[in-house]
Coordinates of C-alpha atoms in Angstrom, one line a residue:
M27 CA 0.0 0.0 0.0
K28 CA 2.9 2.3 0.7
K29 CA 4.4 1.8 -2.7
I30 CA 1.0 2.6 -4.4
L31 CA 0.7 5.8 -2.3
A32 CA 4.2 6.9 -3.1
A33 CA 3.8 6.1 -6.8
L34 CA 0.5 8.2 -6.9
C35 CA 2.0 11.0 -5.0
L36 CA 5.0 11.1 -7.3
A37 CA 2.7 10.9 -10.4
V38 CA 0.5 13.7 -9.3
S39 CA 3.4 16.0 -8.6
F40 CA 5.3 15.2 -11.9
T41 CA 1.8 15.6 -13.8
L42 CA 0.9 19.1 -12.1
Q43 CA 4.5 20.5 -12.4
H44 CA 5.1 19.5 -16.0
F45 CA 8.4 17.8 -15.3
I46 CA 7.8 15.3 -18.2
T47 CA 5.5 16.7 -20.7
F48 CA 4.5 17.5 -24.3
K49 CA 4.2 21.2 -25.0
Y50 CA 1.7 22.2 -27.6
V51 CA 2.2 25.8 -29.0
C52 CA -0.1 27.1 -31.7
Q53 CA 0.8 30.0 -33.9
T54 CA -2.1 32.3 -34.3
D55 CA -2.7 36.0 -34.4
E56 CA -4.3 35.9 -30.9
R57 CA -2.6 35.1 -27.6
W58 CA -3.2 31.5 -27.0
P59 CA -2.5 29.4 -24.0
T60 CA 0.2 26.6 -24.2
F61 CA -1.2 23.1 -23.8
Y62 CA 0.7 20.6 -21.6
G63 CA 0.4 16.9 -21.1
F64 CA 2.2 13.5 -21.3
P65 CA 0.8 11.3 -22.9
F66 CA -2.5 13.1 -22.9
V67 CA -3.4 16.9 -23.0
Q68 CA -4.1 17.8 -19.3
S69 CA -3.8 21.5 -18.8
T70 CA -2.9 25.0 -20.0
D71 CA -0.3 27.3 -18.7
H72 CA -2.9 30.1 -18.4
S73 CA -6.5 30.4 -19.3
W74 CA -8.2 32.7 -21.7
I75 CA -9.0 35.1 -18.9
F76 CA -5.8 35.9 -17.0
S77 CA -2.4 34.4 -16.3
M78 CA -2.7 33.0 -12.8
S79 CA -5.5 30.6 -13.8
G80 CA -5.5 27.6 -16.0
D81 CA -7.7 25.0 -17.4
L82 CA -7.2 21.5 -16.0
F83 CA -8.7 18.8 -18.2
I84 CA -9.9 16.0 -15.8
K85 CA -9.8 13.2 -18.4
G86 CA -6.2 13.8 -19.5
F87 CA -5.1 14.5 -15.9
I88 CA -6.4 11.1 -14.6
G89 CA -4.9 9.3 -17.7
N90 CA -1.6 10.9 -17.1
I91 CA -1.6 10.0 -13.3
L92 CA -2.4 6.5 -14.1
F93 CA 0.3 6.2 -16.8
L94 CA 3.0 7.9 -14.6
G95 CA 1.6 6.0 -11.5
L96 CA 2.3 2.7 -13.1
F97 CA 5.7 3.8 -14.2
F98 CA 6.7 5.1 -10.7
Y99 CA 5.2 1.9 -9.1
G100 CA 7.5 -0.2 -11.3
V101 CA 10.5 1.8 -10.4
I102 CA 9.8 1.7 -6.7
Y103 CA 9.0 -2.1 -7.0
L104 CA 12.3 -2.7 -8.7
L105 CA 14.2 -0.6 -6.1
G106 CA 12.5 -2.6 -3.4
I107 CA 13.7 -6.1 -4.5
A108 CA 17.4 -5.0 -4.1
K109 CA 19.3 -7.5 -2.0
H110 CA 21.9 -5.2 -0.4
K111 CA 20.8 -3.6 2.8
I112 CA 22.5 -0.2 2.1
C113 CA 20.7 -0.1 -1.3
K114 CA 17.4 -0.6 0.3
I115 CA 18.0 2.2 2.9
I116 CA 19.1 4.6 0.3
S117 CA 16.3 3.9 -2.0
K118 CA 13.7 4.2 0.8
S119 CA 15.3 7.5 1.8
V120 CA 15.2 8.9 -1.7
I121 CA 11.5 7.9 -2.2
I122 CA 10.6 9.5 1.1
I123 CA 12.4 12.7 0.3
L124 CA 10.8 12.8 -3.2
C125 CA 7.4 12.2 -1.8
I126 CA 7.9 15.1 0.7
F127 CA 8.9 17.4 -2.1
S128 CA 6.0 16.2 -4.2
L129 CA 3.5 17.0 -1.4
V130 CA 4.9 20.4 -1.1
F131 CA 4.6 20.9 -5.0
I132 CA 1.1 19.6 -5.0
Y133 CA 0.2 22.0 -2.0
F134 CA 1.6 25.1 -3.8
E135 CA 0.1 24.1 -7.1
I136 CA -3.4 23.7 -5.6
T137 CA -3.3 26.9 -3.4
V138 CA -1.5 29.3 -5.7
F139 CA -3.0 28.5 -9.2
D140 CA -6.6 29.0 -9.9
W141 CA -7.7 25.9 -11.9
R142 CA -10.9 25.8 -14.0
L143 CA -11.9 22.3 -14.3
E144 CA -13.1 20.9 -17.6
W145 CA -13.8 17.3 -18.6
D146 CA -11.8 17.3 -21.9
H147 CA -9.9 19.5 -24.1
D148 CA -12.4 19.0 -27.0
N149 CA -9.8 19.0 -29.7
F150 CA -8.4 22.5 -29.0
K151 CA -7.2 23.1 -32.5
M152 CA -10.7 23.0 -34.0
N153 CA -13.2 24.2 -31.3
Y154 CA -11.5 27.5 -30.3
Y155 CA -10.5 28.9 -33.6
Q156 CA -12.1 29.1 -37.1
Q157 CA -9.1 28.4 -39.2
D158 CA -6.7 25.5 -39.5
L159 CA -3.9 26.0 -37.0
D160 CA -0.1 25.1 -37.1
C161 CA 0.7 23.6 -33.7
E162 CA 4.1 22.7 -32.7
K163 CA 4.4 19.6 -30.3
T164 CA 7.7 19.4 -28.4
F165 CA 8.9 17.1 -25.6
K166 CA 10.1 18.8 -22.5
F167 CA 11.9 17.1 -19.7
F168 CA 12.2 19.3 -16.4
D169 CA 11.3 22.6 -18.2

């Protein structure tokens, strides 16, 4: 149970902070928000209203948490089967420290940023603009 909670805590933190993400930037004549998510589109850097708010797409957010949660659970499981006692102590300490940092990141992200919750991004290229858009998708790691 501890491994599952640690994996979910790390997954939520990595998802909210855009540590591992795709960045979608669309070139238009208007100021558009940047869309983020790995592997699913989950949020914007700001909303259409003002810069300290953002749209959080629940469907993509849950999908990303499940994807990264399974990844982190696998990593934690592999670290847990280490035979050497010092390796187990070091891996448990690193996991605990990362979980503490993750909880701090989650707290700041929830309290500082004003999220508007939406179910899905509704194919953001077609529903928010009348013309065909040129959107660039780039992979960001700890951006």
